[in-house]
Amino acid sequence: TPDNSVRFRGCLDDVAAYTPGRPPAASDGKPSYKLSSNENPYPPLPGVLAAATDAAQHMNRYPDMGAVDLLETLSERFKVPVEDFALATGSVALLYHLLQAVVTHGDEVVYAWRSFEAYPIAVQLTGATSVQVPLTDDARLDFKAMEAAITDRTKVVIVCTPNNPTGLVVHRDELLAFVEAVPSNVLIVLDEAYREFVRDPEVVDGVDVYRDHPNVVVLRTFSKAYGLAGFRIGYAIGHESVVTAIRKCALPFGVSSIAQAAALASLQAEDELLARVEELVVERTRVVEALRAAGWRVPETQTNFVWMDLGEETLDFTAAVQAEGVSIRPFPGEGVRVSIGEREANDLFLGVACNWKK
Ligand code: PMP
């Protein structure tokens, strides 16, 4: 029968499907909120919506595969040559394409753990091996141990800063020292999905690191600060040979015309969007301070989410927040990651957290 004749690649056997944050459960007339996927709570700006709607008028045509308008605008924005950009359907797709271009069975990819859940899946899909380096006791990236984990088989190192789900950043000196210590034939991926939420002045901009290091590639996204998660668009900045390899692995016409138009309009309305980010940062401070005042030890997040170390209480806590109509992201046995969302949603979450018997 067809079912029995289909043979999947061996490396798929233990690949767990990526489980995204769940949409809020329907609740009896009460509003419900989603704080489980680090999305931007603001609705689209009218100008961005208009640009996307306008692009939709031409849906019978393939998108501009060269994404000329968007890439020229990004190039001006970052003072980076157009040739050093690649686009894909979200920064997670860029990571998939990049790994596909660089690693295969027998190769190793080093990254800290816990970090973004997509990393082990993306690595497994290539048939390569993940080398997960535990975070330090205070939940930071352990660069000494990451350096020691690099072998002749290491092809890629992923550094997520700020890190998902802890929200902690890497500082300039430690990042530069690490980058210098990594052999130049190992590609360093700086995943900066939350870069626009960083306010810590000790953090170096990954784009400046890429300028001086041919083996560094930076991943950014329009999903978080720019509020385009539903359109799926992200960009990589890396030296030409690296991004050319990514482009070769990308799906033909992968980034839709609508996503390109919305991203372009977002860059044109960047001041307004970054003002919203600033409001989210202010709200983040309010949430963190309320949690600390209630006795929680919360890491110094530089993202649009907070991490709470709940250990064995993780699922009970998640259920209690869910009962208020708010979905959050549990990591069973470890803790929860809670996005900074609408003020009402944050208050419902804080209502549970601040009255939780510890
Ligand atoms: N990197 C990190 C660290 C993330 O948390 C996320 C989103 N959850 C992504 C990348 C992927 O973002 P996108 O594919 O939407 O650009």
Short mmCIF file of C-alpha atoms and ligand atoms in Angstrom, two decimals:
data_model
loop_
_atom_site.label_atom_id
_atom_site.label_comp_id
_atom_site.label_asym_id
_atom_site.label_seq_id
_atom_site.Cartn_x
_atom_site.Cartn_y
_atom_site.Cartn_z
CA THR A 1 0.00 0.00 0.00
CA PRO A 2 1.21 3.57 -0.53
CA ASP A 3 1.48 4.10 3.25
CA ASN A 4 4.02 1.32 3.66
CA SER A 5 6.04 2.22 0.62
CA VAL A 6 6.80 5.77 1.73
CA ARG A 7 10.19 5.92 3.46
CA PHE A 8 11.14 9.01 5.42
CA ARG A 9 14.70 10.11 6.15
CA GLY A 10 16.05 8.46 9.30
CA CYS A 11 16.74 11.81 10.94
CA LEU A 12 12.99 12.53 10.95
CA ASP A 13 12.30 9.68 13.38
CA ASP A 14 12.87 11.70 16.52
CA VAL A 15 12.16 15.19 15.22
CA ALA A 16 9.45 16.70 17.38
CA ALA A 17 7.05 18.89 15.46
CA TYR A 18 7.41 22.54 16.46
CA THR A 19 4.59 23.42 18.85
CA PRO A 20 3.62 27.04 18.56
CA GLY A 21 1.85 28.97 21.29
CA ARG A 22 -1.82 28.07 21.47
CA PRO A 23 -4.51 30.57 20.61
CA PRO A 24 -6.53 31.62 23.66
CA ALA A 25 -9.24 29.20 24.75
CA ALA A 26 -12.77 30.41 24.08
CA SER A 27 -14.11 31.53 27.43
CA ASP A 28 -17.71 32.21 28.42
CA GLY A 29 -18.06 35.78 27.23
CA LYS A 30 -14.83 36.93 28.91
CA PRO A 31 -12.15 38.47 26.69
CA SER A 32 -9.22 36.17 26.04
CA TYR A 33 -5.60 37.05 25.37
CA LYS A 34 -2.53 35.38 23.92
CA LEU A 35 0.73 35.94 25.77
CA SER A 36 2.35 32.72 24.56
CA SER A 37 4.15 33.64 21.32
CA ASN A 38 5.90 36.96 21.99
CA GLU A 39 3.73 38.74 19.47
CA ASN A 40 3.19 42.47 19.21
CA PRO A 41 -0.20 43.35 20.75
CA TYR A 42 -0.77 46.46 18.61
CA PRO A 43 -3.02 46.29 15.53
CA PRO A 44 -1.48 47.23 12.16
CA LEU A 45 -0.78 50.88 11.43
CA PRO A 46 -3.27 52.13 8.79
CA GLY A 47 -0.44 52.88 6.32
CA VAL A 48 0.99 49.37 6.65
CA LEU A 49 -2.44 47.81 6.24
CA ALA A 50 -3.08 49.97 3.17
CA ALA A 51 0.26 48.92 1.61
CA ALA A 52 -0.54 45.24 2.23
CA THR A 53 -4.07 45.63 0.84
CA ASP A 54 -2.70 47.37 -2.20
CA ALA A 55 -0.21 44.55 -2.80
CA ALA A 56 -3.06 42.06 -2.51
CA GLN A 57 -4.62 43.61 -5.65
CA HIS A 58 -1.85 41.90 -7.62
CA MET A 59 -2.09 38.45 -6.09
CA ASN A 60 -2.31 36.85 -9.52
CA ARG A 61 1.37 37.75 -10.02
CA TYR A 62 4.43 36.17 -8.40
CA PRO A 63 6.26 38.39 -5.93
CA ASP A 64 9.44 40.25 -6.84
CA MET A 65 11.95 37.51 -6.06
CA GLY A 66 14.73 40.10 -5.78
CA ALA A 67 12.59 42.15 -3.35
CA VAL A 68 14.36 45.17 -4.82
CA ASP A 69 12.40 47.96 -3.08
CA LEU A 70 12.58 46.36 0.33
CA LEU A 71 16.26 45.40 0.08
CA GLU A 72 17.25 48.88 -1.07
CA THR A 73 15.44 50.38 1.90
CA LEU A 74 17.02 47.90 4.32
CA SER A 75 20.40 48.58 2.75
CA GLU A 76 20.05 52.32 3.35
CA ARG A 77 18.67 51.80 6.85
CA PHE A 78 21.65 49.68 7.98
CA LYS A 79 24.36 51.03 5.67
CA VAL A 80 24.93 47.47 4.48
CA PRO A 81 25.25 46.53 0.77
CA VAL A 82 22.14 45.02 -0.80
CA GLU A 83 24.20 41.90 -1.64
CA ASP A 84 24.64 41.18 2.07
CA PHE A 85 20.91 40.62 2.76
CA ALA A 86 18.73 37.57 2.40
CA LEU A 87 14.99 37.46 3.05
CA ALA A 88 12.79 34.53 4.02
CA THR A 89 9.45 33.68 5.55
CA GLY A 90 10.52 34.64 9.06
CA SER A 91 13.95 34.50 10.65
CA VAL A 92 13.32 30.88 11.56
CA ALA A 93 13.19 30.08 7.82
CA LEU A 94 16.52 31.86 7.37
CA LEU A 95 18.00 29.59 10.02
CA TYR A 96 16.61 26.50 8.28
CA HIS A 97 18.01 27.61 4.92
CA LEU A 98 21.36 28.49 6.41
CA LEU A 99 21.72 25.14 8.16
CA GLN A 100 20.66 23.37 4.99
CA ALA A 101 23.42 25.25 3.16
CA VAL A 102 26.14 24.55 5.71
CA VAL A 103 25.62 21.32 7.67
CA THR A 104 24.93 17.67 6.98
CA HIS A 105 25.15 14.28 8.69
CA GLY A 106 28.23 14.12 10.93
CA ASP A 107 28.47 17.89 11.47
CA GLU A 108 27.80 19.60 14.79
CA VAL A 109 25.90 22.77 15.66
CA VAL A 110 26.68 24.30 19.05
CA TYR A 111 24.22 26.47 20.96
CA ALA A 112 23.23 27.22 24.53
CA TRP A 113 20.31 25.42 26.10
CA ARG A 114 17.73 26.36 27.05
CA SER A 115 17.15 28.57 24.06
CA PHE A 116 14.74 28.90 21.14
CA GLU A 117 12.82 25.64 20.63
CA ALA A 118 13.23 25.74 16.84
CA TYR A 119 17.03 25.20 17.02
CA PRO A 120 17.08 21.46 17.82
CA ILE A 121 14.38 20.81 15.22
CA ALA A 122 16.17 22.77 12.51
CA VAL A 123 19.44 20.94 13.23
CA GLN A 124 17.82 17.49 13.31
CA LEU A 125 16.17 18.10 9.96
CA THR A 126 19.58 18.45 8.34
CA GLY A 127 20.80 15.20 9.88
CA ALA A 128 23.51 17.05 11.84
CA THR A 129 23.98 16.83 15.61
CA SER A 130 23.01 19.46 18.18
CA VAL A 131 25.56 20.15 20.89
CA GLN A 132 23.58 21.88 23.62
CA VAL A 133 25.63 23.74 26.20
CA PRO A 134 23.75 24.30 29.48
CA LEU A 135 23.19 27.87 30.63
CA THR A 136 25.06 28.97 33.73
CA ASP A 137 23.32 28.80 37.13
CA ASP A 138 22.17 32.38 36.65
CA ALA A 139 20.67 31.49 33.24
CA ARG A 140 23.39 33.18 31.15
CA LEU A 141 25.16 31.84 28.07
CA ASP A 142 28.26 29.95 29.17
CA PHE A 143 30.76 31.11 26.55
CA LYS A 144 33.70 29.22 28.09
CA ALA A 145 31.77 25.98 27.85
CA MET A 146 30.50 26.84 24.35
CA GLU A 147 34.06 27.48 23.22
CA ALA A 148 35.17 24.18 24.75
CA ALA A 149 32.31 22.41 22.92
CA ILE A 150 33.67 23.39 19.50
CA THR A 151 35.35 20.49 17.68
CA ASP A 152 36.59 19.79 14.16
CA ARG A 153 33.02 18.76 13.35
CA THR A 154 31.48 22.07 14.44
CA LYS A 155 30.19 24.03 11.46
CA VAL A 156 27.81 26.49 13.10
CA VAL A 157 27.43 28.16 16.50
CA ILE A 158 24.15 29.87 17.33
CA VAL A 159 24.09 32.74 19.82
CA CYS A 160 20.60 33.95 20.73
CA THR A 161 20.78 37.43 22.24
CA PRO A 162 18.56 38.35 23.92
CA ASN A 163 17.94 34.70 24.63
CA ASN A 164 14.51 33.13 24.32
CA PRO A 165 13.03 32.21 26.84
CA THR A 166 15.16 33.86 29.55
CA GLY A 167 15.26 37.35 27.99
CA LEU A 168 18.90 37.87 29.00
CA VAL A 169 21.43 39.61 26.75
CA VAL A 170 25.09 39.07 26.01
CA HIS A 171 27.37 42.04 26.62
CA ARG A 172 29.77 43.56 24.08
CA ASP A 173 33.04 42.37 25.61
CA GLU A 174 32.01 38.78 26.15
CA LEU A 175 30.46 38.49 22.71
CA LEU A 176 33.48 39.98 20.94
CA ALA A 177 35.87 37.78 22.91
CA PHE A 178 33.83 34.73 21.96
CA VAL A 179 33.63 35.69 18.29
CA GLU A 180 37.42 36.15 18.23
CA ALA A 181 37.92 32.77 19.89
CA VAL A 182 35.74 30.80 17.44
CA PRO A 183 37.70 29.42 14.47
CA SER A 184 37.06 31.53 11.37
CA ASN A 185 35.73 28.53 9.40
CA VAL A 186 32.84 28.13 11.89
CA LEU A 187 29.78 30.23 11.09
CA ILE A 188 28.41 32.25 14.02
CA VAL A 189 24.69 32.96 13.83
CA LEU A 190 23.57 35.89 15.97
CA ASP A 191 19.83 35.49 16.44
CA GLU A 192 18.64 38.99 17.27
CA ALA A 193 14.88 38.50 16.89
CA TYR A 194 14.26 40.84 19.86
CA ARG A 195 17.00 43.39 19.16
CA GLU A 196 14.64 46.40 19.02
CA PHE A 197 13.55 45.77 22.62
CA VAL A 198 17.10 45.97 24.01
CA ARG A 199 17.82 49.00 26.21
CA ASP A 200 21.00 47.78 27.91
CA PRO A 201 23.83 50.04 26.60
CA GLU A 202 26.39 47.25 27.10
CA VAL A 203 24.91 45.30 24.22
CA VAL A 204 26.73 45.47 20.89
CA ASP A 205 24.72 45.66 17.69
CA GLY A 206 25.18 42.39 15.79
CA VAL A 207 25.31 44.32 12.53
CA ASP A 208 28.53 45.99 13.73
CA VAL A 209 29.97 42.59 14.63
CA TYR A 210 29.16 41.25 11.13
CA ARG A 211 31.01 44.22 9.57
CA ASP A 212 34.32 43.08 11.07
CA HIS A 213 33.80 39.30 10.95
CA PRO A 214 33.12 37.43 7.69
CA ASN A 215 31.91 34.36 9.61
CA VAL A 216 29.13 36.23 11.47
CA VAL A 217 25.56 36.31 10.18
CA VAL A 218 22.78 38.24 11.91
CA LEU A 219 19.12 37.17 11.89
CA ARG A 220 16.39 39.75 12.40
CA THR A 221 12.64 39.68 11.99
CA PHE A 222 9.63 41.83 11.23
CA SER A 223 7.52 39.56 13.48
CA LYS A 224 8.14 41.18 16.86
CA ALA A 225 8.93 44.91 16.99
CA TYR A 226 7.27 45.55 13.61
CA GLY A 227 4.15 43.49 14.31
CA LEU A 228 4.14 41.44 11.09
CA ALA A 229 4.19 37.92 12.60
CA GLY A 230 1.22 36.86 10.47
CA PHE A 231 2.92 37.76 7.20
CA ARG A 232 6.15 35.83 7.91
CA ILE A 233 9.15 37.90 6.92
CA GLY A 234 12.64 38.16 8.33
CA TYR A 235 16.10 39.09 7.04
CA ALA A 236 19.67 37.93 7.40
CA ILE A 237 22.70 40.20 7.22
CA GLY A 238 25.91 38.40 6.40
CA HIS A 239 28.80 38.47 4.00
CA GLU A 240 27.92 37.87 0.39
CA SER A 241 29.02 34.24 0.18
CA VAL A 242 26.95 33.36 3.26
CA VAL A 243 23.73 35.05 2.18
CA THR A 244 24.12 33.74 -1.38
CA ALA A 245 24.18 30.23 0.07
CA ILE A 246 21.04 31.01 2.10
CA ARG A 247 19.30 32.33 -1.01
CA LYS A 248 20.15 29.17 -2.95
CA CYS A 249 18.34 27.10 -0.31
CA ALA A 250 15.30 29.39 -0.08
CA LEU A 251 11.98 28.48 -1.65
CA PRO A 252 11.40 30.20 -4.98
CA PHE A 253 9.20 33.26 -4.42
CA GLY A 254 8.99 32.36 -0.72
CA VAL A 255 8.35 35.89 0.56
CA SER A 256 4.94 37.09 -0.60
CA SER A 257 4.31 40.45 -2.26
CA ILE A 258 2.05 41.33 0.67
CA ALA A 259 4.79 40.63 3.20
CA GLN A 260 7.32 42.62 1.17
CA ALA A 261 4.94 45.60 0.87
CA ALA A 262 4.08 45.50 4.58
CA ALA A 263 7.74 45.29 5.58
CA LEU A 264 8.63 48.22 3.34
CA ALA A 265 5.76 50.32 4.71
CA SER A 266 6.86 49.36 8.25
CA LEU A 267 10.37 50.67 7.62
CA GLN A 268 8.85 53.86 6.27
CA ALA A 269 6.74 54.15 9.45
CA GLU A 270 9.56 53.02 11.70
CA ASP A 271 9.39 55.98 14.08
CA GLU A 272 5.79 55.21 14.95
CA LEU A 273 6.48 51.49 15.31
CA LEU A 274 9.52 52.06 17.50
CA ALA A 275 7.45 54.41 19.68
CA ARG A 276 5.14 51.44 20.27
CA VAL A 277 8.15 49.31 21.13
CA GLU A 278 9.12 51.95 23.67
CA GLU A 279 5.65 51.67 25.22
CA LEU A 280 6.08 47.92 25.45
CA VAL A 281 9.44 48.44 27.14
CA VAL A 282 7.78 50.74 29.70
CA GLU A 283 5.08 48.11 30.24
CA ARG A 284 7.78 45.45 30.60
CA THR A 285 9.34 47.47 33.43
CA ARG A 286 5.94 47.73 35.13
CA VAL A 287 5.39 43.95 34.88
CA VAL A 288 8.89 43.06 36.09
CA GLU A 289 8.66 45.48 39.02
CA ALA A 290 5.25 44.12 40.05
CA LEU A 291 6.57 40.56 39.96
CA ARG A 292 9.65 41.47 41.97
CA ALA A 293 7.56 43.38 44.51
CA ALA A 294 5.55 40.17 44.94
CA GLY A 295 8.77 38.27 45.71
CA TRP A 296 9.56 36.66 42.34
CA ARG A 297 13.12 36.48 41.09
CA VAL A 298 12.73 37.56 37.47
CA PRO A 299 15.70 37.73 35.08
CA GLU A 300 16.59 41.16 33.63
CA THR A 301 14.65 40.75 30.39
CA GLN A 302 15.57 42.82 27.33
CA THR A 303 12.75 41.39 25.21
CA ASN A 304 8.97 41.55 24.99
CA PHE A 305 8.54 38.67 27.45
CA VAL A 306 9.41 37.65 30.99
CA TRP A 307 10.63 34.33 32.34
CA MET A 308 9.42 32.89 35.64
CA ASP A 309 11.21 29.96 37.18
CA LEU A 310 8.33 27.81 38.51
CA GLY A 311 9.82 24.32 38.48
CA GLU A 312 7.21 21.68 39.30
CA GLU A 313 4.47 24.29 39.63
CA THR A 314 4.73 25.32 35.98
CA LEU A 315 1.63 23.53 34.70
CA ASP A 316 -0.56 24.50 37.69
CA PHE A 317 0.44 28.12 37.26
CA THR A 318 -0.21 28.00 33.51
CA ALA A 319 -3.69 26.55 34.14
CA ALA A 320 -4.46 29.26 36.70
CA VAL A 321 -3.50 32.00 34.22
CA GLN A 322 -5.42 30.24 31.46
CA ALA A 323 -8.51 30.22 33.70
CA GLU A 324 -8.35 34.03 33.53
CA GLY A 325 -8.52 33.80 29.72
CA VAL A 326 -4.78 34.32 29.13
CA SER A 327 -2.57 31.76 27.40
CA ILE A 328 1.12 31.69 28.32
CA ARG A 329 3.96 29.36 27.34
CA PRO A 330 4.81 26.60 29.83
CA PHE A 331 8.10 24.70 29.82
CA PRO A 332 7.03 21.75 32.01
CA GLY A 333 9.24 21.29 35.08
CA GLU A 334 11.10 24.54 34.37
CA GLY A 335 8.99 27.68 34.17
CA VAL A 336 6.81 29.91 32.04
CA ARG A 337 7.48 32.52 29.41
CA VAL A 338 4.93 35.31 29.32
CA SER A 339 4.77 37.93 26.57
CA ILE A 340 4.24 41.59 27.34
CA GLY A 341 0.86 42.21 25.75
CA GLU A 342 -2.15 44.44 26.20
CA ARG A 343 -2.24 46.12 29.60
CA GLU A 344 -5.45 44.25 30.54
CA ALA A 345 -3.82 40.93 29.66
CA ASN A 346 -0.69 41.76 31.66
CA ASP A 347 -2.89 42.70 34.62
CA LEU A 348 -4.80 39.40 34.47
CA PHE A 349 -1.47 37.53 34.47
CA LEU A 350 -0.09 39.70 37.30
CA GLY A 351 -3.28 39.06 39.28
CA VAL A 352 -2.44 35.35 39.34
CA ALA A 353 1.33 35.75 39.75
CA CYS A 354 1.19 38.26 42.58
CA ASN A 355 -1.23 36.13 44.61
CA TRP A 356 0.55 32.82 43.96
CA LYS A 357 1.53 31.08 47.18
CA LYS A 358 5.23 30.33 46.92
N1 PMP B 1 14.44 33.62 16.99
C1 PMP B 1 13.94 33.71 18.22
C2 PMP B 1 14.87 33.77 19.36
C3 PMP B 1 12.55 33.73 18.42
O1 PMP B 1 12.06 33.78 19.66
C4 PMP B 1 11.70 33.69 17.30
C5 PMP B 1 10.19 33.75 17.43
N2 PMP B 1 9.62 33.05 18.43
C6 PMP B 1 12.28 33.59 16.06
C7 PMP B 1 13.65 33.58 15.92
C8 PMP B 1 11.47 33.42 14.81
O2 PMP B 1 10.82 34.53 14.41
P1 PMP B 1 10.18 34.63 12.97
O3 PMP B 1 10.36 33.32 12.26
O4 PMP B 1 8.76 34.95 13.21
O5 PMP B 1 10.92 35.71 12.28
#
